[in-house]
Coordinates of C-alpha atoms and ligand atoms in Angstrom, one line a residue:
X1 CA 16.7 -13.1 27.3
X2 CA 13.1 -14.6 27.1
X3 CA 11.5 -15.3 23.4
X4 CA 8.3 -14.9 25.2
X5 CA 6.2 -12.2 23.2
X6 CA 4.3 -10.5 25.9
X7 CA 7.4 -10.1 28.8
X8 CA 9.1 -8.6 25.0
X9 CA 5.8 -6.3 25.1
X10 CA 6.2 -5.2 28.5
X11 CA 10.0 -4.8 28.1
X12 CA 9.0 -2.6 24.6
X13 CA 7.1 0.0 27.0
X14 CA 8.8 -0.2 30.0
X15 CA 10.3 3.4 29.5
X16 CA 7.6 5.0 28.6
X17 CA 5.5 7.4 30.7
X18 CA 2.3 5.6 32.5
X19 CA 0.3 7.4 30.1
X20 CA 2.2 6.3 26.7
X21 CA 2.9 3.0 28.2
X22 CA -1.1 2.5 28.8
X23 CA -2.0 3.3 24.7
X24 CA 1.0 1.8 23.6
X25 CA 0.6 -0.9 25.5
X26 CA -3.0 -1.0 23.5
X27 CA -1.2 -0.8 19.9
X28 CA 0.5 -4.3 20.7
X29 CA -1.0 -7.3 20.8
X30 CA 0.2 -11.0 20.8
X31 CA -1.7 -12.8 18.2
X32 CA -4.0 -15.9 19.3
X33 CA -6.3 -17.4 17.2
X34 CA -9.6 -17.8 18.8
X35 CA -11.8 -21.3 17.4
X36 CA -14.7 -18.8 16.2
X37 CA -11.2 -17.0 14.0
X38 CA -11.4 -14.2 16.4
X39 CA -8.6 -12.7 17.5
X40 CA -7.3 -10.0 19.6
X41 CA -8.3 -6.0 19.5
X42 CA -5.6 -3.6 18.4
X43 CA -5.9 0.5 18.7
X44 CA -4.5 1.7 14.9
X45 CA -5.1 4.7 13.0
X46 CA -5.0 7.1 16.1
X47 CA -3.0 9.7 17.2
X48 CA 0.8 9.1 17.6
X49 CA 1.6 10.2 21.3
X50 CA 4.3 13.1 20.8
X51 CA 7.6 13.0 21.2
X52 CA 7.4 9.7 19.9
X53 CA 9.7 9.1 16.8
X54 CA 7.0 7.2 14.5
X55 CA 8.1 6.3 10.6
X56 CA 4.6 7.5 9.1
X57 CA 3.9 10.0 6.6
X58 CA 1.3 12.3 6.0
X59 CA -1.8 13.0 4.2
X60 CA -0.3 15.3 1.8
X61 CA 1.7 12.3 1.0
X62 CA -1.0 9.4 1.4
X63 CA -3.0 11.2 -1.5
X64 CA 0.1 13.0 -4.0
X65 CA 2.2 10.1 -2.8
X66 CA 0.5 7.2 -3.1
X67 CA -2.5 7.2 -5.0
X68 CA -2.8 9.6 -7.5
X69 CA 1.2 10.9 -8.3
X70 CA 1.5 7.4 -10.2
X71 CA -1.1 8.2 -12.5
X72 CA 1.3 9.3 -15.8
X73 CA -0.7 11.5 -17.5
X74 CA -2.5 13.8 -14.8
X75 CA -0.2 16.8 -14.0
X76 CA 0.2 17.0 -9.8
X77 CA 0.5 20.5 -9.1
X78 CA 2.1 20.7 -5.5
X79 CA 0.8 24.4 -3.5
X80 CA 3.2 24.3 -0.8
X81 CA 6.3 25.3 0.1
X82 CA 9.0 23.2 -2.3
X83 CA 10.2 20.5 0.5
X84 CA 6.1 19.3 -0.1
X85 CA 7.0 18.9 -3.5
X86 CA 10.6 17.7 -3.8
X87 CA 10.2 15.0 -1.1
X88 CA 7.2 13.6 -3.1
X89 CA 8.9 13.8 -6.2
X90 CA 7.9 10.4 -7.2
X91 CA 11.6 8.8 -7.6
X92 CA 10.8 5.8 -4.9
X93 CA 10.0 2.7 -8.2
X94 CA 6.9 3.9 -9.2
X95 CA 7.6 2.5 -13.2
X96 CA 5.3 3.5 -16.0
X97 CA 5.3 2.7 -19.7
X98 CA 3.6 4.9 -21.9
X99 CA 2.7 2.6 -25.0
X100 CA 4.0 5.3 -27.7
X101 CA 7.2 8.0 -27.2
X102 CA 4.7 10.6 -27.9
X103 CA 2.1 10.3 -25.1
X104 CA 2.6 12.2 -21.8
X105 CA 4.2 11.6 -19.1
X106 CA 4.5 13.7 -16.6
X107 CA 6.3 11.4 -13.5
X108 CA 10.2 12.6 -14.1
X109 CA 8.6 16.4 -13.3
X110 CA 7.8 17.8 -10.1
X111 CA 5.7 21.4 -10.2
X112 CA 5.5 23.0 -6.6
X113 CA 3.9 26.4 -6.3
X114 CA 6.6 27.2 -4.4
X115 CA 4.8 28.6 -1.4
X116 CA 7.3 31.7 0.2
X117 CA 6.4 34.1 3.3
X118 CA 5.0 36.3 1.1
X119 CA 2.1 33.8 -0.2
X120 CA 1.8 32.8 3.2
X121 CA 1.1 36.0 4.9
X122 CA -1.1 37.8 2.0
X123 CA -2.9 34.2 0.4
X124 CA -1.4 31.8 -2.3
X125 CA -4.8 31.4 -4.4
X126 CA -3.2 33.9 -7.4
X127 CA 0.0 32.3 -7.6
X128 CA -1.8 28.8 -7.7
X129 CA -3.4 30.3 -10.8
X130 CA -0.2 31.3 -12.3
X131 CA 1.0 28.0 -11.7
X132 CA -1.7 26.4 -13.4
X133 CA -1.6 28.4 -16.2
X134 CA 2.5 28.1 -16.7
X135 CA 1.6 24.5 -16.6
X136 CA -1.0 24.3 -19.4
X137 CA 1.2 25.8 -21.6
X138 CA 3.8 24.1 -21.2
X139 CA 2.0 20.7 -21.4
X140 CA -1.5 20.9 -22.7
X141 CA -2.3 17.5 -19.8
X142 CA -5.6 16.3 -19.8
X143 CA -5.9 17.0 -16.1
X144 CA -4.1 18.9 -13.8
X145 CA -4.4 17.8 -9.6
X146 CA -3.0 20.4 -7.3
X147 CA -2.6 19.5 -3.7
X148 CA -2.5 20.7 -0.6
X149 CA -0.3 21.0 1.9
X150 CA -0.4 22.4 5.8
X151 CA 0.3 26.4 5.8
X152 CA -2.1 26.1 2.5
X153 CA -5.3 25.0 5.0
X154 CA -3.8 26.8 7.9
X155 CA -3.9 30.4 5.8
X156 CA -6.8 29.2 4.0
X157 CA -6.2 29.5 0.3
X158 CA -9.6 27.7 -1.9
X159 CA -8.0 25.1 -4.5
X160 CA -11.1 24.6 -4.8
X161 CA -12.3 27.4 -6.0
X162 CA -9.1 27.8 -8.0
X163 CA -9.5 24.6 -9.7
X164 CA -13.4 25.0 -10.5
X165 CA -12.6 28.5 -12.1
X166 CA -9.7 27.4 -13.8
X167 CA -11.1 24.2 -15.1
X168 CA -13.6 26.7 -16.9
X169 CA -11.1 29.1 -18.2
X170 CA -8.5 26.5 -19.3
X171 CA -11.3 23.5 -20.7
X172 CA -9.6 21.0 -19.4
X173 CA -10.3 18.4 -16.0
X174 CA -8.9 20.6 -13.0
X175 CA -9.5 19.1 -9.6
X176 CA -8.4 20.0 -5.9
X177 CA -7.3 17.9 -3.5
X178 CA -7.7 19.0 0.2
X179 CA -4.8 16.3 1.7
X180 CA -2.6 18.9 4.3
X181 CA -0.7 16.7 5.7
X182 CA -1.8 17.4 9.1
X183 CA -5.5 17.4 7.6
X184 CA -5.6 13.6 9.5
X185 CA -3.7 10.9 11.8
X186 CA -0.9 9.8 9.1
X187 CA -1.4 9.4 5.2
X188 CA -4.2 6.8 5.6
X189 CA -6.6 9.9 5.4
X190 CA -4.7 11.1 2.3
X191 CA -5.8 8.1 0.4
X192 CA -9.4 8.5 1.1
X193 CA -8.9 11.7 -0.2
X194 CA -7.6 11.4 -2.6
X195 CA -10.3 8.1 -3.3
X196 CA -12.8 10.9 -2.8
X197 CA -11.5 13.0 -5.2
X198 CA -11.0 10.2 -8.0
X199 CA -14.5 9.9 -7.5
X200 CA -16.4 12.3 -8.3
X201 CA -14.2 14.3 -10.2
X202 CA -12.7 10.8 -12.9
X203 CA -13.7 7.7 -12.6
X204 CA -17.2 7.5 -14.7
X205 CA -16.2 10.2 -17.0
X206 CA -16.1 8.0 -20.4
X207 CA -18.5 5.4 -21.5
X208 CA -16.9 3.4 -23.8
X209 CA -16.0 0.5 -23.7
X210 CA -14.1 -2.5 -25.1
X211 CA -15.7 -5.8 -26.7
X212 CA -13.0 -8.4 -24.3
X213 CA -15.3 -10.9 -22.1
X214 CA -13.2 -10.8 -18.7
X215 CA -12.9 -7.2 -17.7
X216 CA -11.2 -6.3 -14.2
X217 CA -9.6 -3.9 -13.0
X218 CA -6.8 -4.0 -10.2
X219 CA -6.7 -1.1 -7.1
X220 CA -4.0 -1.1 -5.1
X221 CA -1.4 -1.3 -6.8
X222 CA 1.0 0.9 -7.1
X223 CA 4.3 -0.8 -9.6
X224 CA 6.4 -0.1 -7.4
X225 CA 9.7 -2.4 -8.5
X226 CA 7.5 -3.2 -11.9
X227 CA 5.4 -5.1 -9.8
X228 CA 2.0 -3.8 -11.7
X229 CA 4.0 -4.6 -15.1
X230 CA 4.2 -8.7 -14.0
X231 CA 1.0 -8.8 -13.1
X232 CA 0.0 -7.4 -15.9
X233 CA 1.6 -9.7 -18.2
X234 CA 0.3 -12.0 -15.9
X235 CA -3.6 -11.4 -16.6
X236 CA -3.1 -10.8 -20.6
X237 CA -1.8 -14.0 -21.0
X238 CA -5.2 -15.8 -19.2
X239 CA -6.7 -13.9 -21.3
X240 CA -7.8 -11.5 -18.8
X241 CA -8.7 -7.6 -19.7
X242 CA -6.7 -4.6 -16.9
X243 CA -9.2 -2.3 -18.0
X244 CA -7.2 0.2 -15.7
X245 CA -5.3 -0.1 -12.4
X246 CA -5.6 2.2 -9.6
X247 CA -2.8 3.7 -10.3
X248 CA 0.2 2.4 -11.2
X249 CA 1.5 2.2 -14.8
X250 CA -2.0 4.3 -15.1
X251 CA -3.6 7.2 -17.0
X252 CA -5.9 9.6 -16.8
X253 CA -8.3 7.9 -20.0
X254 CA -8.1 4.4 -18.2
X255 CA -9.4 6.0 -15.3
X256 CA -11.7 7.7 -16.2
X257 CA -13.3 4.2 -18.0
X258 CA -12.9 1.8 -15.4
X259 CA -16.2 1.5 -14.5
X260 CA -16.8 -0.2 -17.6
X261 CA -14.9 -3.0 -15.8
X262 CA -16.6 -6.2 -14.5
X263 CA -14.8 -6.9 -11.4
X264 CA -12.3 -4.7 -9.4
X265 CA -9.5 -7.0 -8.1
X266 CA -8.4 -5.0 -4.8
X267 CA -4.4 -5.7 -3.7
X268 CA -4.1 -3.0 -1.0
X269 CA -6.9 -2.8 0.7
X270 CA -5.9 0.3 3.0
X271 CA -5.1 2.3 0.7
X272 CA -8.0 1.9 -1.8
X273 CA -11.2 0.5 -0.4
X274 CA -13.4 3.3 -0.8
X275 CA -12.7 3.5 -4.4
X276 CA -14.0 -0.4 -4.3
X277 CA -16.6 0.1 -2.2
X278 CA -18.2 3.0 -4.1
X279 CA -17.7 1.5 -7.4
X280 CA -20.1 -1.5 -5.5
X281 CA -22.6 0.5 -5.3
X282 CA -22.6 3.8 -7.9
X283 CA -21.7 1.2 -10.7
X284 CA -22.4 -2.4 -9.2
X285 CA -19.2 -4.1 -9.6
X286 CA -18.2 -6.6 -7.7
X287 CA -14.8 -6.0 -5.6
X288 CA -12.2 -9.3 -4.4
X289 CA -9.1 -8.8 -2.0
X290 CA -6.5 -10.7 -4.5
X291 CA -3.2 -10.8 -3.8
X292 CA -0.1 -10.9 -6.0
X293 CA 2.5 -11.4 -3.7
X294 CA 4.0 -14.6 -3.4
X295 CA 3.6 -17.6 -6.3
X296 CA 0.7 -19.4 -3.7
X297 CA -0.7 -16.1 -3.6
X298 CA -0.8 -15.2 -7.1
X299 CA -1.8 -18.7 -8.2
X300 CA -4.6 -18.4 -5.4
X301 CA -5.6 -14.1 -7.3
X302 CA -5.7 -16.6 -11.2
X303 CA -7.8 -19.1 -9.3
X304 CA -10.2 -16.6 -7.6
X305 CA -10.7 -14.2 -11.2
X306 CA -11.5 -17.4 -12.4
X307 CA -13.8 -18.9 -10.4
X308 CA -16.2 -15.3 -10.4
X309 CA -16.1 -15.2 -13.9
X310 CA -17.1 -19.0 -14.0
X311 CA -15.6 -19.8 -17.4
X312 CA -14.3 -23.3 -18.4
X313 CA -11.9 -21.5 -21.4
X314 CA -11.0 -18.7 -18.7
X315 CA -10.0 -21.5 -16.1
X316 CA -8.0 -23.8 -18.4
X317 CA -5.8 -20.9 -19.3
X318 CA -5.3 -19.6 -15.9
X319 CA -4.5 -23.2 -14.8
X320 CA -2.2 -23.5 -18.1
X321 CA -0.6 -20.7 -17.0
X322 CA 0.0 -21.8 -13.5
X323 CA 1.3 -25.0 -14.4
X324 CA 4.0 -22.8 -16.7
X325 CA 4.9 -20.6 -13.9
X326 CA 5.7 -22.9 -10.7
X327 CA 8.2 -26.0 -12.3
X328 CA 10.9 -22.5 -12.0
X329 CA 9.2 -21.1 -8.6
X330 CA 9.6 -24.2 -6.9
X331 CA 12.9 -25.3 -8.1
X332 CA 14.6 -21.8 -7.2
X333 CA 12.1 -22.1 -3.8
X334 CA 13.6 -25.5 -3.3
X335 CA 17.2 -24.5 -3.2
X336 CA 16.3 -21.3 -0.9
X337 CA 14.7 -22.7 1.7
X338 CA 17.3 -25.3 2.6
X339 CA 19.6 -22.1 3.5
X340 CA 16.2 -19.9 4.9
X341 CA 14.4 -22.9 6.4
X342 CA 13.2 -21.4 10.0
X343 CA 15.3 -18.0 10.0
X344 CA 12.9 -15.3 11.3
X345 CA 12.0 -12.0 9.8
X346 CA 10.0 -9.1 10.9
X347 CA 8.0 -6.4 8.4
X348 CA 6.8 -3.2 9.8
X349 CA 5.6 -1.8 6.1
X350 CA 3.0 0.9 5.8
X351 CA -1.0 -1.1 5.7
X352 CA -0.7 -4.2 2.9
X353 CA 3.0 -4.8 2.5
X354 CA 3.4 -5.8 6.5
X355 CA 0.6 -9.3 5.0
X356 CA 1.1 -9.7 1.8
X357 CA 4.9 -10.1 2.5
X358 CA 3.8 -12.5 4.7
X359 CA 3.3 -15.4 2.3
X360 CA 6.3 -15.3 0.1
X361 CA 8.9 -16.2 3.5
X362 CA 6.7 -18.4 4.4
X363 CA 6.6 -19.9 1.2
X364 CA 10.4 -20.2 1.7
X365 CA 10.1 -21.8 5.3
X366 CA 11.1 -18.4 7.5
X367 CA 9.2 -17.4 9.9
X368 CA 7.7 -13.4 10.9
X369 CA 8.2 -13.3 14.6
X370 CA 6.8 -9.4 14.7
X371 CA 5.3 -7.6 12.1
X372 CA 2.8 -4.6 12.0
X373 CA 1.2 -1.7 10.0
X374 CA 1.8 2.3 10.3
X375 CA -1.0 3.3 9.0
X376 CA -3.6 0.2 8.6
X377 CA -7.0 0.3 10.7
X378 CA -8.4 -2.0 12.9
X379 CA -9.9 -3.8 9.6
X380 CA -6.3 -4.4 7.9
X381 CA -5.9 -5.8 11.4
X382 CA -8.5 -8.1 11.7
X383 CA -11.0 -8.0 9.2
X384 CA -13.8 -6.8 8.1
X385 CA -16.4 -8.1 10.2
X386 CA -14.6 -5.4 12.6
X387 CA -15.7 -2.6 10.8
X388 CA -18.8 -2.3 12.8
X389 CA -17.3 -1.5 15.8
X390 CA -14.8 0.5 15.3
X391 CA -15.1 3.4 16.9
X392 CA -14.9 6.8 14.6
X393 CA -12.9 9.3 16.6
X394 CA -12.9 13.1 15.6
X395 CA -9.8 12.9 13.8
X396 CA -11.7 10.0 11.0
X397 CA -15.0 12.2 11.0
X398 CA -12.8 15.1 9.4
X399 CA -12.4 12.8 6.1
X400 CA -15.5 13.5 4.4
X401 CA -17.7 10.3 3.7
X402 CA -19.4 10.6 0.3
X403 CA -23.4 9.5 -0.3
X404 CA -23.0 7.8 -2.8
X405 CA -26.4 6.6 -5.0
X406 CA -27.1 3.9 -7.6
X407 CA -26.3 5.6 -10.8
X408 CA -29.8 4.6 -12.6
X409 CA -28.6 4.8 -15.8
X410 CA -25.1 2.7 -16.2
X411 CA -25.6 0.5 -12.4
X412 CA -25.3 -3.0 -13.8
X413 CA -25.4 -5.9 -11.5
X414 CA -22.1 -8.0 -12.6
X415 CA -24.1 -10.6 -10.8
X416 CA -27.3 -10.5 -9.0
X417 CA -27.0 -11.6 -4.6
X418 CA -28.3 -14.7 -5.3
X419 CA -25.3 -15.7 -8.1
X420 CA -22.7 -14.4 -5.1
X421 CA -24.2 -16.0 -2.9
X422 CA -24.0 -19.3 -5.1
X423 CA -20.5 -18.7 -5.7
X424 CA -18.9 -18.7 -2.2
X425 CA -20.6 -21.2 -1.3
X426 CA -18.8 -23.1 -3.6
X427 CA -15.9 -21.4 -4.1
X428 CA -15.2 -19.5 -1.0
X429 CA -15.3 -16.4 -2.7
X430 CA -15.3 -13.5 0.3
X431 CA -17.3 -10.7 -1.9
X432 CA -16.9 -6.7 -0.4
X433 CA -14.1 -8.9 2.5
X434 CA -10.9 -8.6 4.0
X435 CA -10.1 -10.5 6.4
X436 CA -7.1 -9.2 7.1
X437 CA -3.4 -9.3 8.4
X438 CA -3.7 -11.4 12.3
X439 CA -6.3 -14.6 11.5
X440 CA -3.4 -15.7 9.2
X441 CA -0.4 -15.3 11.7
X442 CA 0.6 -17.9 14.1
X443 CA 0.0 -17.5 17.6
X444 CA 2.6 -16.0 19.9
X445 CA 3.6 -13.0 17.6
X446 CA 4.2 -9.8 18.1
X447 CA 1.6 -6.8 16.0
X448 CA 2.4 -4.0 16.7
X449 CA 0.7 -0.7 15.4
X450 CA 3.0 2.3 14.3
X451 CA 6.1 1.2 16.0
X452 CA 8.0 4.3 17.0
X453 CA 11.8 3.9 17.0
X454 CA 12.5 3.6 19.9
X455 CA 10.9 0.2 20.0
X456 CA 12.0 -0.8 16.7
X457 CA 15.2 -1.0 19.0
X458 CA 14.8 -2.8 21.3
X459 CA 12.7 -5.6 19.5
X460 CA 16.1 -5.8 17.1
X461 CA 18.1 -5.9 20.1
X462 CA 15.6 -9.3 21.8
X463 CA 14.8 -11.5 19.0
X464 CA 17.9 -10.8 16.6
X465 CA 15.8 -11.9 13.8
X466 CA 17.6 -12.9 10.3
X467 CA 16.4 -10.0 8.1
X468 CA 14.2 -6.6 9.0
X469 CA 11.9 -5.4 6.6
X470 CA 10.7 -1.8 6.5
X471 CA 11.8 1.3 4.5
X472 CA 14.5 3.9 4.5
X473 CA 13.8 6.0 7.7
X474 CA 15.2 2.5 9.5
X475 CA 17.5 1.0 6.8
X476 CA 20.3 2.4 8.2
X477 CA 19.9 2.3 12.2
X478 CA 19.2 -1.2 11.4
X479 CA 22.0 -1.9 8.8
X480 CA 24.4 -0.4 12.4
X481 CA 22.8 -2.9 14.4
X482 CA 24.3 -5.9 12.6
X483 CA 21.0 -6.9 11.2
X484 CA 20.2 -7.0 7.0
X485 CA 17.1 -4.7 5.8
X486 CA 15.3 -4.8 3.1
X487 CA 13.3 -1.8 1.7
X488 CA 9.6 -3.0 0.9
X489 CA 8.8 0.6 0.2
X490 CA 10.7 1.0 -2.7
X491 CA 12.6 -2.4 -3.0
X492 CA 16.1 -0.7 -3.1
X493 CA 16.3 -0.7 -7.2
X494 CA 15.4 -4.5 -6.3
X495 CA 12.2 -5.7 -7.6
X496 CA 9.8 -6.8 -8.6
X497 CA 8.7 -9.2 -6.5
X498 CA 5.2 -9.7 -7.5
X499 CA 3.6 -12.7 -9.5
X500 CA 5.7 -15.8 -10.2
X501 CA 8.9 -13.7 -11.0
X502 CA 8.6 -11.8 -8.6
X503 CA 8.8 -14.4 -6.4
X504 CA 12.0 -16.1 -8.1
X505 CA 14.0 -12.7 -7.3
X506 CA 12.3 -12.3 -3.2
X507 CA 14.0 -15.5 -2.8
X508 CA 17.1 -15.2 -4.0
X509 CA 17.5 -12.3 -2.4
X510 CA 16.1 -12.9 0.9
X511 CA 18.3 -15.9 0.5
X512 CA 21.7 -13.7 -0.4
X513 CA 20.5 -11.2 2.1
X514 CA 20.5 -13.6 5.0
X515 CA 22.5 -15.6 5.0
X516 CA 25.4 -13.4 3.8
X517 CA 28.1 -13.6 6.9
X518 CA 29.3 -9.1 6.6
X519 CA 27.0 -8.8 8.9
X520 CA 27.8 -10.4 11.9
X521 CA 31.4 -8.5 11.4
X522 CA 29.3 -5.2 11.7
X523 CA 30.5 -3.6 15.0
X524 CA 30.6 0.3 15.7
X525 CA 34.3 1.0 18.2
X526 CA 32.3 2.5 21.0
X527 CA 30.7 -2.0 21.3
X528 CA 31.8 -4.7 22.6
X529 CA 31.8 -8.0 19.7
X530 CA 28.2 -8.2 18.3
X531 CA 26.3 -10.5 20.1
X532 CA 24.8 -12.8 17.1
X533 CA 23.5 -15.7 17.6
X534 CA 24.7 -17.3 14.3
X535 CA 27.8 -15.4 15.0
X536 CA 30.8 -18.4 13.9
X537 CA 33.0 -18.6 15.8
X538 CA 36.0 -17.6 14.1
X539 CA 33.7 -14.2 13.0
X540 CA 34.2 -13.5 17.5
X541 CA 37.4 -10.6 16.4
Ligands
CFM1 FE1 -1.0 0.2 -0.2 FE2 1.3 0.9 -1.2 FE3 1.0 -0.3 1.5 FE4 0.1 2.7 0.9 FE5 2.6 3.8 1.3 FE6 3.4 2.4 -0.4 FE7 3.7 1.0 1.7 MO1 5.3 2.8 1.5 S1 -0.3 2.1 -0.8 S2 -0.8 0.8 2.2 S3 0.4 4.3 1.8 S4 0.6 -1.1 -0.5 S5 4.1 4.0 -0.2 S6 3.0 1.3 -3.0 S7 4.6 0.9 0.3 S8 3.8 2.3 2.8 S9 2.3 -0.8 2.4

């Protein structure tokens, strides 16, 4: 079989009915960079065709499970049937570390109103009120967040009215989310809803500012596998104060005074760009895209932050930290490179990691032959410069766009437009910009939005990559085909992979996975000997 990506693209959509094939063909592109830096357009953030097995999650998952859930002392209550709460219980390794053993940490709990037929028929507001009251009496939290699941929207329970009333009754912050699973086409809608409610109900509540010189927020870092801990430690060693992380290892108080920071560093653009934009408008805090995945990525991101503050002592500190870390990274990288060079990887993750992890594979000498997001938008693929041309369809219009205005008393432009332009010219700092995944990919690679299970299987058969990166839904199907699968949502209980230490962890683990001979022996009873290109002769039977 040819490895021509265009032929493979045709092959992937061949089995679909005509209309579906046409739509999927617009969501699968072969990378090709034009001289002006532009890349092909990709259709994304649209509904999955019925009947297709998608890997996407729901709006509730994006709101509760991703953005709000990792904050340790906001008590999350799922208003819905017990399954929604159970499956979004944060057992997927959002780590948190309260400074004191007596500090609140609700992450290990799973609170739900356990909606049953009775509430579906007669309404669930009474039960929700009782649940909030009971939770308050048990835990005395500073804040309670209420998340709507599909039936809540269908029967019309007003979670916001209940939240308002309970806020008054209990004297703590209670707020609700209209994040019913069906509200958007994927978890991406849930991110937006979560961002809006954080902005309306939490950010800016506490004006207490701390005296440090270099204060930043880290946006879109959820501390999977302890990534956030590594980044926090790195920043601290450089002398940079982390005011708040949205929302890995965070607490309510840090989010409430996050507007006192002087820069927002954005890791996952997809899930949190709305907060970054709104904080810029209301408080004057600029944002910069960073990526602490990969040693080179980490060094570059630290330097970007240094250039922004433009202080000789900070710059020297950052260079010292990079110089301390790099020799260790290089030593392991050289070892693994000898064994991994030229091997192929595929990455299909939510909305950021399929891009970020390409840096790590590049550093190991490996080649990403296909990548895609489950729910990224065109700007995540092609860069924010395409935003003015993105069609806003009915599904997107369904999600509220907050009207944000400058806060006349608290707005403080951290950098004037002139200063920003100057910094951008000297240091290539791209303020309020993300260049997207495709411009950084080699030509003739496949980029697939919302990949289906059928397409996954065909891709694996056709390319036989050395490693496939995805999540738990794909993992065992992939491994049964004799290809190692690395989970990038939960890290398979490995990690951290961020920063310099994380890069070393990742190199070692991927080296072990792609060079483990056991995969060549995997053969289901009904199969012919697995035709793996790297199969050693002796392993044939
Ligand atoms: Fe951002 Fe994420 Fe991701 Fe995401 Fe996610 Fe996630 Fe992800 Mo799973 S916020 S888009 S909704 S980096 S849960 S921590 S790993 S799909 S690539």
